[in-house]
Short mmCIF file of C-alpha atoms in Angstrom, two decimals:
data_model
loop_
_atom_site.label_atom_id
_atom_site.label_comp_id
_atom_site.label_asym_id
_atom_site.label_seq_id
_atom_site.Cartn_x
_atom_site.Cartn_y
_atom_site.Cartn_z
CA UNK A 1 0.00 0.00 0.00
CA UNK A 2 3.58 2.41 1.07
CA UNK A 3 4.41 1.23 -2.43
CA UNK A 4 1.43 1.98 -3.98
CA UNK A 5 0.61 5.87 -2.26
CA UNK A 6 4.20 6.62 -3.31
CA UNK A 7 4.05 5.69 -7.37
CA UNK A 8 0.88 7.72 -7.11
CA UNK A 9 2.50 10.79 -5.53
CA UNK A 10 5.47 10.43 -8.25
CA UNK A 11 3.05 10.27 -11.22
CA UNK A 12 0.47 13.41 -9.15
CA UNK A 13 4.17 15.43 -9.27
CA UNK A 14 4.95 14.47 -12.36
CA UNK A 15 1.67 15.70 -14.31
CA UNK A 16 1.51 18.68 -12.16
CA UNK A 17 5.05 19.77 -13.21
CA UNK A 18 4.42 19.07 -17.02
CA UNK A 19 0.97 21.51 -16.01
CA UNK A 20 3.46 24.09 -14.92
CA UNK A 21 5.45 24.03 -17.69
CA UNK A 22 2.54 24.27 -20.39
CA UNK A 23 1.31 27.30 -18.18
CA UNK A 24 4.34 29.40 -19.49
CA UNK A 25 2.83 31.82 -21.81
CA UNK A 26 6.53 31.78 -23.38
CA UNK A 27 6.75 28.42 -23.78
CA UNK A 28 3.44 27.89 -25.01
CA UNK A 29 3.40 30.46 -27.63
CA UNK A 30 6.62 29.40 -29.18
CA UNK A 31 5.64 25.40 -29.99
CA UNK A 32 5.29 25.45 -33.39
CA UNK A 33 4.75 21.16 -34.78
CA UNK A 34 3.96 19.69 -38.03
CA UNK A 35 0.49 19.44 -36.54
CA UNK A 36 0.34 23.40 -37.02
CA UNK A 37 2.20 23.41 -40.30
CA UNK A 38 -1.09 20.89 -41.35
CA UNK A 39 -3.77 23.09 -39.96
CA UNK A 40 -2.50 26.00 -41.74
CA UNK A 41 -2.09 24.42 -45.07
CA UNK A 42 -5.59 23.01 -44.93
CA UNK A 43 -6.38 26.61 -43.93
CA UNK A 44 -5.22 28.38 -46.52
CA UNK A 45 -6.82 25.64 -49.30
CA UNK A 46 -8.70 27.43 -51.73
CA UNK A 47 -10.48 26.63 -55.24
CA UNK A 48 -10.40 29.76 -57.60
CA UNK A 49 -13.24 27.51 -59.79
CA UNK A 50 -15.67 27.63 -56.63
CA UNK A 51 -14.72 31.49 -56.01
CA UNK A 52 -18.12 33.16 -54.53
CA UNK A 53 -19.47 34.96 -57.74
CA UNK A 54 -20.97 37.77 -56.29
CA UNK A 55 -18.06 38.78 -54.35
CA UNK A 56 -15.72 38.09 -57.66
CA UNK A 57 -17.79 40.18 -59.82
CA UNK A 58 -18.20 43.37 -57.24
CA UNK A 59 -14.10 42.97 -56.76
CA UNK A 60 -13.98 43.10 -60.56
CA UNK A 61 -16.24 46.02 -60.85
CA UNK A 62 -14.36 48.00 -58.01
CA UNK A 63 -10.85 47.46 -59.81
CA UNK A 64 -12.80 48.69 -63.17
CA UNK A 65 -14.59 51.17 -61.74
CA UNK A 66 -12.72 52.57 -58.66
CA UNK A 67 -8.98 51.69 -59.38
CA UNK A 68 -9.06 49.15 -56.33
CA UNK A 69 -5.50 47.59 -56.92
CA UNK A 70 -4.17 45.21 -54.39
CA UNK A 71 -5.05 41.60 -52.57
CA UNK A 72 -8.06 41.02 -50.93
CA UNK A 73 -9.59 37.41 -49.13
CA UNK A 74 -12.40 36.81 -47.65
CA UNK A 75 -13.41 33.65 -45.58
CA UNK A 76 -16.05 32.42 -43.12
CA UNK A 77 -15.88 30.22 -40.01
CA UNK A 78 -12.25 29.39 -41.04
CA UNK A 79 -12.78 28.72 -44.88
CA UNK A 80 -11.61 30.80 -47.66
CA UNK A 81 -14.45 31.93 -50.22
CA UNK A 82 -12.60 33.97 -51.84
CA UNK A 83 -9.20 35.73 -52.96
CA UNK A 84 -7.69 37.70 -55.19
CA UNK A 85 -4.45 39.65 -56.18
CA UNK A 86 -5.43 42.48 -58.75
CA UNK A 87 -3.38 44.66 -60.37
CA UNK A 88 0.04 46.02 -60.48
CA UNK A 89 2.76 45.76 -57.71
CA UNK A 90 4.96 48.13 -59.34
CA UNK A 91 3.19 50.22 -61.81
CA UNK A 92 6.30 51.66 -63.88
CA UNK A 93 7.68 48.33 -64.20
CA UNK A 94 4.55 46.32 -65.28
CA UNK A 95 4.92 43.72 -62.40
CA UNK A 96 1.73 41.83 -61.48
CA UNK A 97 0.61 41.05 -58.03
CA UNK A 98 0.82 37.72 -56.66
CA UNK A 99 -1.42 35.90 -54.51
CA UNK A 100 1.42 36.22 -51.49
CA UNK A 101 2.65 39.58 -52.71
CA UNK A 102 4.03 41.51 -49.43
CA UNK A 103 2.36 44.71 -48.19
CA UNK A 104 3.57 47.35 -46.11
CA UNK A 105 0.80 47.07 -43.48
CA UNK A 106 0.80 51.00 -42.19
CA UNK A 107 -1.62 51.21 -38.86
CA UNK A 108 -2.89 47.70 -39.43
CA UNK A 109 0.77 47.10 -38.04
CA UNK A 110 -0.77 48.64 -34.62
CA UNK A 111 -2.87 45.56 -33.86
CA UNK A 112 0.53 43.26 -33.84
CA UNK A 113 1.77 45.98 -31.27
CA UNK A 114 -0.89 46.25 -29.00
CA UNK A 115 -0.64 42.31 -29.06
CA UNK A 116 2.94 42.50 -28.18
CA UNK A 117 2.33 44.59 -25.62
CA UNK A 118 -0.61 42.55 -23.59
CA UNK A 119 1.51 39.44 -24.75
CA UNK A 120 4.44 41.48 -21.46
CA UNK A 121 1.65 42.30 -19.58
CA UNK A 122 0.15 38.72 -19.33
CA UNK A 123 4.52 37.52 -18.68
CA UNK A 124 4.33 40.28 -15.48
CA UNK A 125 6.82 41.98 -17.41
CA UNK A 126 4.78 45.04 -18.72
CA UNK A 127 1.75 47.01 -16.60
CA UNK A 128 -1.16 49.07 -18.19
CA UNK A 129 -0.85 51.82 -15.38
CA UNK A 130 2.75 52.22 -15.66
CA UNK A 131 4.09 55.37 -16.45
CA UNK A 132 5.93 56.12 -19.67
CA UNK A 133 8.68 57.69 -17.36
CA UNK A 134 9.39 54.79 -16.29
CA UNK A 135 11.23 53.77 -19.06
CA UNK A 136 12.10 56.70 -20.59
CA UNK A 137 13.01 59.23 -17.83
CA UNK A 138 13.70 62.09 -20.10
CA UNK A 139 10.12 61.91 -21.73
CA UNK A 140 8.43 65.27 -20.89
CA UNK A 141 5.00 64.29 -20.34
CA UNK A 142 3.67 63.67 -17.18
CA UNK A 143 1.06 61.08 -16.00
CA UNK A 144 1.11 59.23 -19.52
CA UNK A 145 0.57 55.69 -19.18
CA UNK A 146 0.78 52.15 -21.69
CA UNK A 147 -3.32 52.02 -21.70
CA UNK A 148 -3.52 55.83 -22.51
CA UNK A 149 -0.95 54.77 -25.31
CA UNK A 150 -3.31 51.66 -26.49
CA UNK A 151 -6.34 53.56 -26.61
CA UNK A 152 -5.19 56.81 -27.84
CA UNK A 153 -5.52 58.88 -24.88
CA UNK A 154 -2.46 60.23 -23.93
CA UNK A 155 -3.13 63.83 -26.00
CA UNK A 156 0.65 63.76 -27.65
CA UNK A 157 1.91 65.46 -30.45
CA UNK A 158 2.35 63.61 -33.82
CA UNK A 159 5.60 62.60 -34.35
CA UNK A 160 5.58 62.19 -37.87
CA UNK A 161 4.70 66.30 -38.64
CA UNK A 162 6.70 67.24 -35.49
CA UNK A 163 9.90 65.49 -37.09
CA UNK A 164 9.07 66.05 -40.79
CA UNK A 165 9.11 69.84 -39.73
CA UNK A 166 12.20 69.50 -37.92
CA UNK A 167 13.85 67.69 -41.01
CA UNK A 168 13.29 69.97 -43.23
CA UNK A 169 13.74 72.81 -41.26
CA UNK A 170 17.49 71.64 -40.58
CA UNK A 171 17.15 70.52 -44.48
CA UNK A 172 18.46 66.76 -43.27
CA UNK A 173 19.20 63.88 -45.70
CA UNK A 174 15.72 62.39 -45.89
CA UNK A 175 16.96 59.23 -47.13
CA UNK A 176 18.20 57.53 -43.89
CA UNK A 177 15.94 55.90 -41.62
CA UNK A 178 15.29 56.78 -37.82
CA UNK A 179 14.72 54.66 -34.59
CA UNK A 180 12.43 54.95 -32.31
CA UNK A 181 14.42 55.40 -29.53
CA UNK A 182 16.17 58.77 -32.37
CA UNK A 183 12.47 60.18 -31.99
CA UNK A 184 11.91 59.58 -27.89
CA UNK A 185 14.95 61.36 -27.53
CA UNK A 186 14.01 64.03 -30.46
CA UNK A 187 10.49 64.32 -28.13
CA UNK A 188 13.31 64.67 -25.13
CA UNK A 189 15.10 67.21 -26.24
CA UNK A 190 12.52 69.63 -27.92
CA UNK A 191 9.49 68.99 -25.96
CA UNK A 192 6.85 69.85 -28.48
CA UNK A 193 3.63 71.20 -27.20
CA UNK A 194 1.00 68.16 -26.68
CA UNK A 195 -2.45 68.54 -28.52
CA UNK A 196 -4.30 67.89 -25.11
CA UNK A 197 -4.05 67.08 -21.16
CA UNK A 198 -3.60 62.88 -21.06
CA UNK A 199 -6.58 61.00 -20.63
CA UNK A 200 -8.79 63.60 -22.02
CA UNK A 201 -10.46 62.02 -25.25
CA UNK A 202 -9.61 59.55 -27.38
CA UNK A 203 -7.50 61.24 -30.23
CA UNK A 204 -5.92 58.68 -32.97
CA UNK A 205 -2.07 59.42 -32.82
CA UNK A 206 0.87 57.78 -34.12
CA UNK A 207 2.62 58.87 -31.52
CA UNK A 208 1.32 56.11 -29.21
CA UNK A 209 2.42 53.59 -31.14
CA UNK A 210 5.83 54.66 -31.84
CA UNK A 211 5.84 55.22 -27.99
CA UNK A 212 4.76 51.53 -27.60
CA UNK A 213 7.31 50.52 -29.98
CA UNK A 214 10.12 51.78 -27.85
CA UNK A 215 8.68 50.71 -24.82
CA UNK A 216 8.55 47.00 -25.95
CA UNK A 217 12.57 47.31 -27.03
CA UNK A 218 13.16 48.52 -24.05
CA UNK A 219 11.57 45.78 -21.91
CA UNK A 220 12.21 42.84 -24.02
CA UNK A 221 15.78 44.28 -24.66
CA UNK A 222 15.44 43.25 -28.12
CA UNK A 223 14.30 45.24 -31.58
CA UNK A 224 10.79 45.73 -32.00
CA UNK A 225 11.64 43.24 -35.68
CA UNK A 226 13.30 40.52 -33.85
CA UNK A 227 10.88 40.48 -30.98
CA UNK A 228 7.47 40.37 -33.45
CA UNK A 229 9.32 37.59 -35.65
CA UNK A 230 10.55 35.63 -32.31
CA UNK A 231 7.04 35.69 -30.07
CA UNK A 232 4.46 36.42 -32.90
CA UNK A 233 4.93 35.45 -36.44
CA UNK A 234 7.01 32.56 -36.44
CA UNK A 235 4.95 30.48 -33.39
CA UNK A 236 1.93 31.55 -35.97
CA UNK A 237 3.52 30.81 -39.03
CA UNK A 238 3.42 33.94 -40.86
CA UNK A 239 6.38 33.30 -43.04
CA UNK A 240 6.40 36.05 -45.52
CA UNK A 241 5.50 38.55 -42.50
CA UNK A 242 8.27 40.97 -40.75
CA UNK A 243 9.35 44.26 -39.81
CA UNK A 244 11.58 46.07 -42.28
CA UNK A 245 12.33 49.55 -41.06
CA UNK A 246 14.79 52.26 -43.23
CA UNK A 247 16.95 52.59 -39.45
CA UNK A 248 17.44 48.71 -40.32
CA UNK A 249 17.99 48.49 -43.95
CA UNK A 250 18.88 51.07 -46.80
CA UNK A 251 16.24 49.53 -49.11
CA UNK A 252 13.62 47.60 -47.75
CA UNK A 253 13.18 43.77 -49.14
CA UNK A 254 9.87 44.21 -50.63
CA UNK A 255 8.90 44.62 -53.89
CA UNK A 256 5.31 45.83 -53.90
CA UNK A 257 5.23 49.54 -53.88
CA UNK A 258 3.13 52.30 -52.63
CA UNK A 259 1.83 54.82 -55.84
CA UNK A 260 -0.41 57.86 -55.51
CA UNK A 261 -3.78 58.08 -56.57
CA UNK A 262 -3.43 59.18 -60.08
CA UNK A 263 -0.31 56.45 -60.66
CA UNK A 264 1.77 59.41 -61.61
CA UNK A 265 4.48 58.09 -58.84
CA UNK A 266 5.40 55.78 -56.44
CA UNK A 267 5.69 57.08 -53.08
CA UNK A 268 9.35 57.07 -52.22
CA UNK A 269 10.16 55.49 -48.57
CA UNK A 270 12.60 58.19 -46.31
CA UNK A 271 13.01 58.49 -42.94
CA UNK A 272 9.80 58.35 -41.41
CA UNK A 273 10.09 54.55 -42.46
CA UNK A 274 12.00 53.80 -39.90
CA UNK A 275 10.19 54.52 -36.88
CA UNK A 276 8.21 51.28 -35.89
CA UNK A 277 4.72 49.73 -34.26
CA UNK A 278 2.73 52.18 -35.22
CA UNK A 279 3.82 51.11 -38.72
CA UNK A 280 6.40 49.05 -40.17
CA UNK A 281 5.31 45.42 -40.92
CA UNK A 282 4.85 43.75 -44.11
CA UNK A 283 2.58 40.71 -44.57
CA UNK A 284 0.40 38.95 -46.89
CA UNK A 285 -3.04 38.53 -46.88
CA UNK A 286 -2.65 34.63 -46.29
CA UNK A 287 -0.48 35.09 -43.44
CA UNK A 288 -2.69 38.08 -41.58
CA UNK A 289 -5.56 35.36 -42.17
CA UNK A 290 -3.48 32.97 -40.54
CA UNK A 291 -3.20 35.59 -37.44
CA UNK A 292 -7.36 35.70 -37.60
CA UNK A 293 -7.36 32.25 -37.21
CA UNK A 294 -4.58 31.94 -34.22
CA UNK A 295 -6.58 34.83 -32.42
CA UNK A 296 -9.62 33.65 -32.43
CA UNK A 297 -8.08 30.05 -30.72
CA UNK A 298 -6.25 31.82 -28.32
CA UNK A 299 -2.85 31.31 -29.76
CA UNK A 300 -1.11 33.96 -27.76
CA UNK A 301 -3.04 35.32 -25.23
CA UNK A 302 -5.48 33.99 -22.46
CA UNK A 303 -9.42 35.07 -23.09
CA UNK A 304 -9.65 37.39 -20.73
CA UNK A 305 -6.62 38.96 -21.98
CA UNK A 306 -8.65 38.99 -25.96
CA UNK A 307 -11.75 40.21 -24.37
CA UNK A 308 -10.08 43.49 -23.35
CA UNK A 309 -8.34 44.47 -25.83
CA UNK A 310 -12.04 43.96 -28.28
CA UNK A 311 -13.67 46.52 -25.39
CA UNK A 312 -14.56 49.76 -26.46
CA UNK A 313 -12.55 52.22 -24.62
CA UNK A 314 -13.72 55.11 -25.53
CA UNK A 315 -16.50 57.47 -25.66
CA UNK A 316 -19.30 55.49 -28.45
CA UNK A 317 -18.79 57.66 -32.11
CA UNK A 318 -22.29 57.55 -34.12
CA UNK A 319 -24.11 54.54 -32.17
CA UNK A 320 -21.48 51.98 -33.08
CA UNK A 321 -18.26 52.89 -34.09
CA UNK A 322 -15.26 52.67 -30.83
CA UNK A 323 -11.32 51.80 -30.29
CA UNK A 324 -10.08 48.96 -27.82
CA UNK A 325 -6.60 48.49 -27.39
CA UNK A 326 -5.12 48.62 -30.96
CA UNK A 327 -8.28 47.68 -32.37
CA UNK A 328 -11.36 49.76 -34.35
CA UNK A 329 -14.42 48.21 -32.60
CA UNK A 330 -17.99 48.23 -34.63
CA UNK A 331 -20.98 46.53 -32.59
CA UNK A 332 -24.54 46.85 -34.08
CA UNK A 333 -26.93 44.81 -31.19
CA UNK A 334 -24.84 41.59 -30.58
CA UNK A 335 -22.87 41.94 -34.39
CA UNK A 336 -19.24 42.72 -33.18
CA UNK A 337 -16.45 43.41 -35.97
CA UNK A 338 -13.10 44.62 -34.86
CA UNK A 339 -11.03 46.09 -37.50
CA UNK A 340 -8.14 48.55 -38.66
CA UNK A 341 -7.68 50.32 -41.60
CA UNK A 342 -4.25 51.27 -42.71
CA UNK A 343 -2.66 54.88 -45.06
CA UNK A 344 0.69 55.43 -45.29
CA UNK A 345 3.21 56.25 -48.27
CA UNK A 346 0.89 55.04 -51.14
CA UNK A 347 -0.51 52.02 -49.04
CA UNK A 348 -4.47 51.88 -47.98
CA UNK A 349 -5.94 48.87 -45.80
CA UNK A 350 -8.27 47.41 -44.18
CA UNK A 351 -8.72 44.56 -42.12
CA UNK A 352 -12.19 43.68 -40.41
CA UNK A 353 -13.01 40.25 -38.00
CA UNK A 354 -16.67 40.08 -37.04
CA UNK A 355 -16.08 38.25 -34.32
CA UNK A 356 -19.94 36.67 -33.60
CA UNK A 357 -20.09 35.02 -37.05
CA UNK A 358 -16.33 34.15 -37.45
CA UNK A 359 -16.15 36.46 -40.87
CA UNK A 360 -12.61 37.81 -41.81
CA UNK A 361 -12.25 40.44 -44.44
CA UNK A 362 -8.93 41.96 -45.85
CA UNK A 363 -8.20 44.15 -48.25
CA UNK A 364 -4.75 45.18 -49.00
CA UNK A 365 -3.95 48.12 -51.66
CA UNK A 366 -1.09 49.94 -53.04
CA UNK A 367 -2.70 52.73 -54.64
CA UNK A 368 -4.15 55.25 -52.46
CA UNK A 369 -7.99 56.16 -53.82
CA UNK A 370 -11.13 56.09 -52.64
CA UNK A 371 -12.07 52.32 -53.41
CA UNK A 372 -11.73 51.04 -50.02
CA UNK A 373 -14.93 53.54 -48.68
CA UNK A 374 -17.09 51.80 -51.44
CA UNK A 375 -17.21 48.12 -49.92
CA UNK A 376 -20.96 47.87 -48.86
CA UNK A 377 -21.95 45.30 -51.20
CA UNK A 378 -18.83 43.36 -50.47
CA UNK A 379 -19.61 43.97 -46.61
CA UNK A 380 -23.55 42.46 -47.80
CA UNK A 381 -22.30 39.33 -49.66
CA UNK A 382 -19.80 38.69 -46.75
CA UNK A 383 -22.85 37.82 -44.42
CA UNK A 384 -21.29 40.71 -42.28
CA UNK A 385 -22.52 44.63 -41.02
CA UNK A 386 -21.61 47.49 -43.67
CA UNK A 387 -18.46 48.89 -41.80
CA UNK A 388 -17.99 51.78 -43.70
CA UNK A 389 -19.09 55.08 -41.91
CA UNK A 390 -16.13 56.82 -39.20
CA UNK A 391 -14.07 53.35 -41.17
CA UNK A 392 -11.07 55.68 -41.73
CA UNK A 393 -11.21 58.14 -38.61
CA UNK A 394 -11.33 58.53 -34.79
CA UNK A 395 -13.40 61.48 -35.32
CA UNK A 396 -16.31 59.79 -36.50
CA UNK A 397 -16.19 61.12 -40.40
CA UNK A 398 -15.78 59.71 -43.69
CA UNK A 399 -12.52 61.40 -44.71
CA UNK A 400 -9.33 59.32 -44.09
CA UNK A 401 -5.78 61.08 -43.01
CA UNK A 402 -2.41 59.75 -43.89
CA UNK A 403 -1.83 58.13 -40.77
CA UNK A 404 -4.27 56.26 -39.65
#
């Protein structure tokens, strides 16, 4: 019976040490077995013969009609109905877009940060009420904190026309790229006046993220790039997804580019390319579906941890329209679609999850126009709400900025 009470105790040790181990958020994210490799192939499976019709024939009609040119998928309860690429990667040169062309994400980039940065909080490593000072003693706002950051609260400045004006001021080589840690000590140095008091209102910023950026080198002690690629997209499997940033390379490895509206250009990349998280990662539609799909089973954070960063945070805009932590939050009675849209250098995005119905929508371009705010019937034949009014602003209008 001594015999027996002590194999039991071994074996009651044994499983609760093996529990211990799988509890490590660290650990857990970064298994990665054939068994996922499987699951996202058979994921990703798609027959262009059974495309949805009605969804092919408005995506035809936008590129036609409204110069939509980029990649776009759609897919329901974890099944692809439907992708595309359309269009021209690089108009002067003629090259087509591919089906796992690479797009500079802009401020769809900000939902990988604010993952990042509840991904420290959940490892004890990173608190929400902790004060920017903290790490960055020299920053000259007081009583800013990483959830005023999230939810665009903390009434900064924007960085990018604060050091654009300060570039060409000085009349600075606009080729080279700058860190973040080149603006928090720009910020340091010249203190520019904030917009408003912290905590205020909710006003959409890229200042937050950049802020968030640094803060998440500074904690992890590692680049923004190599801590993304090491915790987030290669436990997921998002291959052909990184961070390139101009302070990192002299010509970023991608070869879709960003044109203007009238293809007259492309938009050249300078300095403000290399400031990172609220920008700054490239992906591929099949690899950001890929994230959808690791999300919504809890790949990287617990559920409590998912369910606040989808709560509204701010004060309601027009009945429906809200921002969580790094997500755009649309709920219409118990319809709930998170989303971010995405404007920088000649790119335009967006990316929508409702999250009730398990619909994913993205729509990746590289010509800035106004095709994206015409997606209504695509919104209708998706099975999903029409996300389209305040889409492409805080403020609650129509009109989109270039940083949002």
């Amino acid at each position: 019976m001594i015999h027996y009470f002590r194999h039991l105790l071994i074996i009651s040790s044994f499983i609760v040490l093996i529990q211990g181990c799988n509890s490590n958020p660290i650990e857990k994210r970064k298994k990665r077995t054939l068994s996922d490799e499987q699951v996202d192939s058979i994921a990703l499976i798609y027959d262009p013969k059974k495309a949805d019709k009605r969804i092919d024939d408005f995506m035809m009609n936008l590129h036609r009609k409204s110069g939509f040119n980029g990649n776009v998928l759609v897919a329901k309860k974890g099944k692809i109905i439907y992708e595309k690429a359309i269009g021209w990667a690089d108009h002067l040169h003629r090259d087509s877009l591919k089906i796992n062309s690479v797009f500079e994400l802009a401020s769809v980039t900000k939902i990988f940060t604010s993952t990042a940065v509840m991904m420290l909080v959940e490892d004890g490593k990173l608190k929400l009420n902790q004060d920017v000072k903290e790490f960055f003693p020299d920053f000259p706002y007081d009583g800013i904190t990483v959830k005023q950051l999230l939810t665009h609260r903390s009434g900064m400045m924007n960085y990018v026309y604060f050091v654009d004006d300060l570039w060409k001021a000085q009349k600075k080589d606009e080729r080279p790229g700058i860190t973040n840690q080149d603006v928090m000590n720009l910020i340091a140095e010249h203190k520019p006046t904030p917009y408003m008091k912290p905590d205020r209102k909710f006003h959409y910023n890229n200042s937050n993220y950049m802020v968030l950026g640094a803060i998440i080198e500074k904690v992890s002690g590692q680049k923004f790039s190599q801590f993304m690629a090491a915790n987030i997209f290669k436990p997921l499997g998002m291959k052909q997804t990184a961070v390139y940033s101009k302070a990192e390379y002299t010509k970023i490895p991608a070869d879709v580019v960003g044109h203007d509206r009238t293809w007259r250009r492309s938009v050249a990349q300078n300095f403000l390319d290399g400031p990172v998280g609220d920008k700054g990662i490239y992906s591929t539609i099949h690899d950001l579906f890929l994230f959808d799909r690791a999300m919504r089973k809890g790949s990287l954070l617990d559920t409590s941890t998912m369910d606040s960063i989808y709560t509204p945070r701010n004060e309601m805009q027009r009945g429906h329209f809200n921002y969580g932590y790094g997500w755009r939050t649309f709920v219409d009675g118990k319809q709930k679609v998170v989303y971010h849209t995405g404007w920088w250098h000649g790119f335009r995005h967006i990316y929508l999850r409702q999250l009730d119905k398990d619909v994913t929508v993205i729509l990746l371009s590289n010509l800035t126009n106004g095709s994206l705010l015409k997606l209504d019937e695509l919104f209708n034949a998706a099975g999903m709400p029409v996300v389209r009014r305040s889409a492409y602003s805080g403020s609650g209008q129509n009109s989109v900025s270039d940083d949002d």
